[in-house]
């Protein structure tokens, strides 16, 4: 109820400043209002682990600077660095305890297990920006984009805190749940979505964050032990077909492009030395916490940086990930849209100039601009609704993103 009151109070401002996607030129709004069953908004706050000890990320030092990123600012953007560095015990692997939060993103889970993020799983904007650069040599522009998306969609823009997993509103929000739940990265159809590489669709099991060993095995078989672009593009299309066939509430909207970006991390960020290395099974299994169970399947242990591992040499930028999203998609194009019940798929006709005729038609630069829009405009989150961003969230996100998108050619929120 509190979230509804808050939304109504600012709706006039939001609508005036940022029109709903349904009224945007080039957007097919004919599908809005149709659904198969009521879509429940989930919160797992009652079962979310609570750790009274919030250590924060382990500090960086002049002896172990990595790329030199600190306080949410840009590092050197120069990688090829051993992570963790020899002697850097602060960033050695430490398994999570029963009261530590972990979620659907293997890369962030590994970062928390090595204290690049706070070990309890409650992080903040600066930690996220620093960790992505220092651990993986993600470019400053992409690090800012991903941190902004995470906090804008699943966290708190006042405290700039985010749970990397379950709903920890009592710890991420300055006002408790007065203004509604902050679902963390487990929140469905915000940052997380259907057709995850190794997580279930939320409406199939109610669990979109736990590792699924069967899916990891499918991915390994498809990729034949080398998790490169071709293998991941094929597997993404297979997961699409599986979800479409099994999930009556399956939704694959514009934000599904983030799933291609996340898949690119397996061959652009996870191999030692990045794309100069090999995205082989031992490397990917370590980052996903996948271990053979002795019965031909896979079980889960805490995610860990492989031994003797070096981060990507050149920084991975917004344009780089935009290009990879397009390259993966074009290998196995699929229709954007969703199910209004099993066997009743509705395609999204268009979304601006990037998705037309239900398919991705924009290039990497256009996709990069669309990623900016995800944090600053209202975007469909199901066949029957639009995720409405409060004006305060939009302006916060624009304040973070505009400096790194300046000169990009993308239209920016003033």
Coordinates of C-alpha atoms in Angstrom, one line a residue:
X1 CA 0.0 0.0 0.0
X2 CA 2.8 2.4 0.9
X3 CA 4.4 1.8 -2.6
X4 CA 1.1 2.6 -4.2
X5 CA 0.6 5.8 -2.3
X6 CA 4.2 6.9 -3.2
X7 CA 3.7 6.1 -6.8
X8 CA 0.4 8.0 -7.0
X9 CA 2.0 11.1 -5.4
X10 CA 4.7 11.4 -8.0
X11 CA 2.8 10.1 -11.0
X12 CA 1.9 13.5 -12.4
X13 CA 5.6 14.5 -12.4
X14 CA 6.8 11.3 -13.9
X15 CA 4.2 11.3 -16.7
X16 CA 5.0 14.9 -17.6
X17 CA 8.7 14.5 -17.6
X18 CA 9.0 11.0 -19.1
X19 CA 5.9 9.7 -21.0
X20 CA 5.1 6.0 -20.6
X21 CA 6.5 3.7 -23.2
X22 CA 3.0 3.0 -24.4
X23 CA 2.7 6.5 -25.8
X24 CA 6.3 6.7 -27.3
X25 CA 6.6 6.9 -31.0
X26 CA 7.3 3.5 -32.6
X27 CA 6.1 1.5 -29.6
X28 CA 3.4 -1.1 -30.0
X29 CA 1.1 -0.7 -27.1
X30 CA -1.6 -3.0 -28.3
X31 CA -0.4 -5.8 -26.0
X32 CA -0.6 -3.9 -22.8
X33 CA -3.4 -5.1 -20.6
X34 CA -3.3 -8.7 -21.6
X35 CA -2.1 -11.4 -19.4
X36 CA -2.7 -15.1 -18.6
X37 CA -2.7 -15.0 -14.8
X38 CA -2.2 -12.3 -12.2
X39 CA 1.5 -11.4 -12.0
X40 CA 2.5 -11.3 -8.3
X41 CA 5.2 -9.0 -7.1
X42 CA 7.4 -11.0 -4.9
X43 CA 9.3 -10.1 -1.8
X44 CA 11.5 -12.5 0.1
X45 CA 12.4 -10.1 2.9
X46 CA 11.0 -12.4 5.6
X47 CA 13.5 -15.1 4.7
X48 CA 16.4 -12.9 3.7
X49 CA 19.5 -13.6 5.8
X50 CA 20.4 -10.9 8.3
X51 CA 24.0 -10.2 9.3
X52 CA 24.5 -7.6 12.0
X53 CA 28.2 -7.3 10.9
X54 CA 28.5 -5.1 7.8
X55 CA 32.2 -5.0 7.1
X56 CA 32.1 -3.1 3.8
X57 CA 34.5 -4.0 1.0
X58 CA 38.1 -4.7 1.9
X59 CA 40.1 -1.6 1.3
X60 CA 42.6 -1.1 -1.5
X61 CA 46.2 0.0 -0.8
X62 CA 49.2 1.4 -2.6
X63 CA 50.7 -2.1 -2.4
X64 CA 47.6 -3.7 -4.0
X65 CA 45.9 -1.0 -6.1
X66 CA 44.7 -3.2 -8.9
X67 CA 43.4 -0.7 -11.5
X68 CA 43.5 2.0 -8.9
X69 CA 39.7 2.5 -8.8
X70 CA 38.5 4.0 -5.5
X71 CA 35.5 5.9 -4.2
X72 CA 33.5 5.3 -7.3
X73 CA 36.0 7.1 -9.6
X74 CA 37.8 5.8 -12.7
X75 CA 40.8 3.6 -12.4
X76 CA 43.6 3.3 -14.9
X77 CA 41.5 1.1 -17.3
X78 CA 44.7 -1.0 -17.6
X79 CA 44.4 -4.7 -16.7
X80 CA 46.4 -7.9 -17.1
X81 CA 46.7 -7.9 -13.3
X82 CA 46.9 -11.0 -11.1
X83 CA 43.7 -11.1 -8.9
X84 CA 44.0 -11.5 -6.0
X85 CA 47.6 -10.3 -5.9
X86 CA 50.1 -12.4 -4.1
X87 CA 50.2 -11.4 -0.5
X88 CA 46.8 -9.6 -0.6
X89 CA 45.1 -11.6 2.1
X90 CA 42.3 -9.0 2.3
X91 CA 41.0 -10.3 -1.0
X92 CA 41.6 -14.0 -0.5
X93 CA 38.6 -16.2 -0.9
X94 CA 36.3 -16.4 2.2
X95 CA 33.2 -18.6 1.9
X96 CA 29.9 -16.9 2.7
X97 CA 28.3 -17.6 6.0
X98 CA 24.7 -18.6 6.7
X99 CA 23.8 -14.9 7.2
X100 CA 25.5 -13.6 4.1
X101 CA 23.4 -12.7 1.0
X102 CA 24.2 -14.1 -2.4
X103 CA 22.1 -13.8 -5.5
X104 CA 21.7 -14.6 -9.2
X105 CA 24.9 -13.0 -10.5
X106 CA 27.9 -15.2 -10.3
X107 CA 30.3 -12.3 -10.9
X108 CA 29.0 -10.3 -8.0
X109 CA 28.9 -13.4 -5.8
X110 CA 32.5 -14.1 -6.5
X111 CA 33.4 -10.4 -5.8
X112 CA 31.7 -10.6 -2.4
X113 CA 33.4 -14.0 -1.6
X114 CA 36.7 -12.2 -2.2
X115 CA 35.7 -9.0 -0.3
X116 CA 35.8 -6.8 -3.4
X117 CA 32.2 -6.2 -2.3
X118 CA 31.0 -6.3 1.3
X119 CA 31.0 -9.9 2.4
X120 CA 27.5 -9.7 3.8
X121 CA 26.1 -9.0 0.3
X122 CA 24.9 -5.4 1.1
X123 CA 26.8 -3.2 -1.2
X124 CA 26.7 0.4 -2.5
X125 CA 27.4 2.4 -5.6
X126 CA 31.0 3.2 -5.0
X127 CA 31.8 -0.4 -4.1
X128 CA 30.2 -1.7 -7.2
X129 CA 32.0 0.7 -9.5
X130 CA 35.3 0.0 -7.9
X131 CA 35.0 -3.8 -7.7
X132 CA 34.0 -4.1 -11.4
X133 CA 37.1 -2.2 -12.4
X134 CA 39.6 -3.6 -10.0
X135 CA 38.5 -7.2 -10.2
X136 CA 37.4 -7.6 -13.8
X137 CA 38.7 -4.5 -15.6
X138 CA 35.2 -3.5 -16.6
X139 CA 35.5 0.0 -18.2
X140 CA 34.5 2.9 -16.0
X141 CA 31.5 3.7 -18.2
X142 CA 30.1 0.2 -18.1
X143 CA 30.8 -0.1 -14.4
X144 CA 28.8 3.1 -13.7
X145 CA 26.0 1.9 -16.0
X146 CA 25.7 -1.5 -14.3
X147 CA 25.9 0.0 -10.8
X148 CA 23.3 2.6 -11.7
X149 CA 20.9 0.0 -13.2
X150 CA 21.2 -2.3 -10.2
X151 CA 20.5 0.5 -7.7
X152 CA 17.8 2.3 -9.7
X153 CA 15.9 -0.9 -10.4
X154 CA 16.5 -3.0 -7.3
X155 CA 18.1 -0.8 -4.6
X156 CA 17.8 2.6 -2.9
X157 CA 18.9 5.8 -4.6
X158 CA 19.0 7.8 -1.4
X159 CA 21.4 5.5 0.5
X160 CA 22.8 4.2 -2.9
X161 CA 22.7 0.7 -1.4
X162 CA 21.8 -2.6 -3.0
X163 CA 21.4 -6.2 -1.9
X164 CA 23.1 -8.5 -4.4
X165 CA 20.4 -11.1 -3.7
X166 CA 17.2 -11.0 -1.6
X167 CA 15.0 -8.2 -0.3
X168 CA 17.1 -6.5 2.5
X169 CA 15.0 -3.3 2.6
X170 CA 15.6 -2.9 6.3
X171 CA 19.3 -2.5 5.5
X172 CA 19.3 -0.8 2.1
X173 CA 16.6 1.8 2.7
X174 CA 16.9 4.9 5.0
X175 CA 13.2 4.7 5.7
X176 CA 12.6 0.9 6.0
X177 CA 9.7 -0.3 3.9
X178 CA 7.9 3.0 4.2
X179 CA 8.2 3.6 0.4
X180 CA 7.9 0.0 -0.6
X181 CA 10.2 -3.1 -0.8
X182 CA 13.6 -3.0 -2.4
X183 CA 13.8 -6.5 -3.8
X184 CA 17.5 -6.7 -4.5
X185 CA 18.9 -8.4 -7.5
X186 CA 16.4 -11.3 -7.0
X187 CA 13.6 -9.0 -8.0
X188 CA 11.9 -10.4 -11.1
X189 CA 11.7 -8.7 -14.5
X190 CA 13.7 -5.7 -13.3
X191 CA 17.3 -6.5 -13.7
X192 CA 16.9 -10.3 -13.5
X193 CA 14.7 -11.9 -16.1
X194 CA 13.5 -15.2 -17.7
X195 CA 15.9 -17.4 -19.6
X196 CA 18.8 -17.1 -17.3
X197 CA 21.8 -19.2 -18.1
X198 CA 21.7 -21.2 -14.8
X199 CA 18.7 -19.9 -12.8
X200 CA 15.0 -20.9 -13.1
X201 CA 12.3 -18.6 -14.4
X202 CA 10.6 -17.1 -11.4
X203 CA 7.1 -18.1 -12.4
X204 CA 8.1 -21.8 -12.8
X205 CA 9.6 -22.4 -9.3
X206 CA 9.4 -19.1 -7.4
X207 CA 13.2 -19.2 -7.2
X208 CA 15.0 -17.1 -9.8
X209 CA 18.3 -16.8 -7.9
X210 CA 19.6 -20.3 -6.9
X211 CA 22.1 -22.2 -9.0
X212 CA 20.4 -24.9 -11.1
X213 CA 23.0 -27.7 -11.9
X214 CA 20.8 -29.1 -14.6
X215 CA 20.9 -25.9 -16.5
X216 CA 24.7 -25.5 -16.0
X217 CA 25.0 -29.0 -17.5
X218 CA 22.9 -28.1 -20.5
X219 CA 25.1 -25.0 -21.0
X220 CA 28.2 -27.1 -20.8
X221 CA 26.9 -29.6 -23.3
X222 CA 25.9 -26.9 -25.8
X223 CA 29.2 -25.0 -25.5
X224 CA 31.2 -28.2 -25.6
X225 CA 33.5 -27.0 -22.9
X226 CA 34.4 -23.7 -24.5
X227 CA 32.0 -20.9 -23.5
X228 CA 32.6 -18.6 -26.4
X229 CA 30.2 -16.3 -28.3
X230 CA 29.0 -19.0 -30.6
X231 CA 28.3 -21.4 -27.8
X232 CA 26.6 -18.9 -25.6
X233 CA 24.5 -17.5 -28.5
X234 CA 23.2 -21.0 -29.2
X235 CA 22.5 -21.7 -25.6
X236 CA 20.7 -18.4 -25.2
X237 CA 18.4 -19.4 -28.0
X238 CA 17.8 -22.8 -26.4
X239 CA 16.9 -21.2 -23.1
X240 CA 14.5 -18.9 -24.9
X241 CA 12.8 -21.9 -26.6
X242 CA 12.6 -23.8 -23.3
X243 CA 11.1 -20.9 -21.4
X244 CA 8.6 -20.1 -24.1
X245 CA 7.5 -23.7 -24.1
X246 CA 7.3 -24.2 -20.3
X247 CA 6.5 -20.8 -18.7
X248 CA 3.0 -19.5 -19.3
X249 CA 4.1 -16.1 -17.9
X250 CA 7.3 -16.1 -20.0
X251 CA 8.4 -12.5 -20.8
X252 CA 11.2 -11.4 -23.1
X253 CA 11.0 -7.7 -23.4
X254 CA 13.6 -5.0 -24.3
X255 CA 15.5 -5.6 -21.1
X256 CA 16.2 -9.1 -22.2
X257 CA 19.1 -7.6 -24.0
X258 CA 20.8 -7.4 -20.6
X259 CA 20.9 -11.2 -20.6
X260 CA 23.1 -11.2 -23.8
X261 CA 25.4 -8.7 -22.1
X262 CA 25.7 -10.9 -19.0
X263 CA 26.4 -13.9 -21.2
X264 CA 29.2 -12.0 -22.9
X265 CA 31.0 -11.8 -19.5
X266 CA 31.7 -15.5 -19.7
X267 CA 34.1 -15.0 -22.6
X268 CA 35.0 -11.3 -22.3
X269 CA 35.6 -11.1 -18.5
X270 CA 35.9 -14.5 -16.9
X271 CA 38.8 -16.0 -18.8
X272 CA 42.3 -15.2 -17.5
X273 CA 43.4 -12.1 -19.5
X274 CA 39.8 -11.7 -20.8
X275 CA 39.3 -12.5 -24.5
X276 CA 43.0 -13.2 -24.8
X277 CA 42.4 -16.2 -22.6
X278 CA 40.2 -19.3 -23.0
X279 CA 36.7 -19.5 -21.5
X280 CA 37.1 -23.2 -20.6
X281 CA 35.1 -25.3 -18.3
X282 CA 37.3 -25.1 -15.2
X283 CA 37.3 -21.3 -15.4
X284 CA 33.6 -20.9 -15.9
X285 CA 32.8 -23.6 -13.3
X286 CA 34.9 -21.8 -10.7
X287 CA 33.1 -18.5 -11.3
X288 CA 29.7 -20.2 -11.2
X289 CA 30.5 -22.4 -8.2
X290 CA 29.8 -25.5 -10.2
X291 CA 31.2 -28.8 -9.1
X292 CA 30.5 -32.3 -10.4
X293 CA 28.2 -34.2 -8.0
X294 CA 29.5 -37.7 -8.7
X295 CA 26.3 -38.8 -10.4
X296 CA 26.8 -37.1 -13.8
X297 CA 25.4 -33.8 -12.7
X298 CA 26.5 -30.5 -11.1
X299 CA 26.0 -29.1 -7.6
X300 CA 26.9 -25.7 -6.1
X301 CA 29.7 -24.4 -3.9
X302 CA 30.6 -20.7 -3.3
X303 CA 31.8 -18.9 -6.4
X304 CA 35.5 -18.3 -6.5
X305 CA 38.2 -16.5 -8.7
X306 CA 40.3 -19.3 -10.3
X307 CA 43.9 -19.8 -9.1
X308 CA 46.6 -17.8 -10.9
X309 CA 43.9 -15.7 -12.6
X310 CA 44.6 -12.3 -14.4
X311 CA 41.9 -9.8 -15.2
X312 CA 41.1 -8.6 -18.7
X313 CA 43.9 -6.5 -20.3
X314 CA 41.8 -3.8 -22.0
X315 CA 38.8 -2.3 -20.3
X316 CA 35.3 -3.6 -21.4
X317 CA 33.3 -0.6 -22.4
X318 CA 29.6 0.2 -23.0
X319 CA 30.2 0.1 -26.7
X320 CA 32.0 -3.3 -26.4
X321 CA 29.0 -4.9 -24.6
X322 CA 26.6 -3.3 -27.0
X323 CA 28.4 -4.8 -29.9
X324 CA 28.5 -8.2 -28.2
X325 CA 24.8 -8.1 -27.5
X326 CA 24.1 -7.5 -31.2
X327 CA 26.6 -10.2 -32.3
X328 CA 25.1 -12.8 -30.1
X329 CA 21.5 -12.0 -31.0
X330 CA 22.1 -12.0 -34.7
X331 CA 23.5 -15.6 -34.6
X332 CA 20.1 -16.8 -33.4
X333 CA 17.5 -14.1 -33.7
X334 CA 14.3 -14.5 -31.7
X335 CA 11.1 -12.5 -31.3
X336 CA 10.7 -10.2 -28.3
X337 CA 7.4 -10.6 -26.5
X338 CA 5.8 -13.0 -24.0
X339 CA 3.3 -15.7 -23.3
X340 CA -0.3 -14.9 -22.4
X341 CA -0.6 -18.6 -21.3
X342 CA 1.2 -21.6 -22.7
X343 CA 1.1 -21.8 -26.5
X344 CA -0.1 -18.2 -26.7
X345 CA 3.0 -16.0 -27.5
X346 CA 2.5 -12.4 -28.3
X347 CA 5.4 -10.6 -30.1
X348 CA 6.3 -7.0 -29.3
X349 CA 5.9 -5.1 -32.5
X350 CA 8.5 -2.4 -31.9
X351 CA 10.4 -0.5 -29.3
X352 CA 11.8 2.8 -30.6
X353 CA 14.2 2.2 -33.4
X354 CA 16.2 -0.6 -31.8
X355 CA 13.5 -3.3 -31.9
X356 CA 11.3 -3.4 -34.9
X357 CA 9.0 -6.2 -36.2
X358 CA 9.7 -8.0 -32.9
X359 CA 13.4 -8.3 -33.6
X360 CA 16.6 -6.5 -32.7
X361 CA 17.5 -4.2 -35.6
X362 CA 19.8 -1.6 -34.0
X363 CA 23.6 -1.7 -34.0
X364 CA 25.9 -1.7 -31.0
X365 CA 25.8 2.0 -30.6
X366 CA 22.0 2.0 -30.6
X367 CA 21.9 -0.7 -28.0
X368 CA 24.3 1.3 -25.8
X369 CA 21.8 4.1 -25.9
X370 CA 19.0 1.7 -25.1
X371 CA 20.9 0.6 -22.0
X372 CA 20.9 4.2 -20.8
X373 CA 17.2 4.3 -21.4
X374 CA 16.7 1.3 -19.1
X375 CA 17.8 3.4 -16.1
X376 CA 16.1 6.7 -17.1
X377 CA 12.8 5.8 -18.8
X378 CA 9.8 3.6 -18.2
X379 CA 10.3 0.2 -19.9
X380 CA 7.8 -2.7 -20.3
X381 CA 8.3 -5.3 -17.6
X382 CA 5.6 -7.7 -18.7
X383 CA 3.0 -8.0 -21.4
X384 CA 0.6 -6.3 -19.1
X385 CA 2.6 -3.5 -17.6
X386 CA 5.4 -1.0 -17.6
X387 CA 8.0 -0.6 -14.8
X388 CA 7.4 3.0 -13.8
X389 CA 10.5 4.8 -12.5
X390 CA 9.8 7.6 -9.9
X391 CA 11.1 10.9 -11.0
X392 CA 13.6 10.9 -8.1
X393 CA 15.1 7.7 -9.5
X394 CA 15.2 9.0 -13.0
X395 CA 17.1 12.1 -12.0
X396 CA 19.5 10.2 -9.8
X397 CA 20.3 7.8 -12.6
X398 CA 20.7 10.6 -15.1
X399 CA 23.1 12.3 -12.7
X400 CA 25.3 9.2 -12.5
X401 CA 25.1 8.3 -16.2
X402 CA 25.2 11.6 -18.1
X403 CA 28.9 12.3 -17.4
X404 CA 29.9 8.9 -18.8
X405 CA 27.5 9.1 -21.7
X406 CA 28.4 12.7 -22.6
X407 CA 29.5 12.8 -26.3
X408 CA 28.1 9.3 -26.9
X409 CA 25.5 10.5 -29.4
X410 CA 22.7 9.1 -27.1
X411 CA 19.8 11.5 -26.2
X412 CA 20.3 12.3 -22.5
X413 CA 17.8 13.3 -19.8
X414 CA 18.3 16.9 -18.9

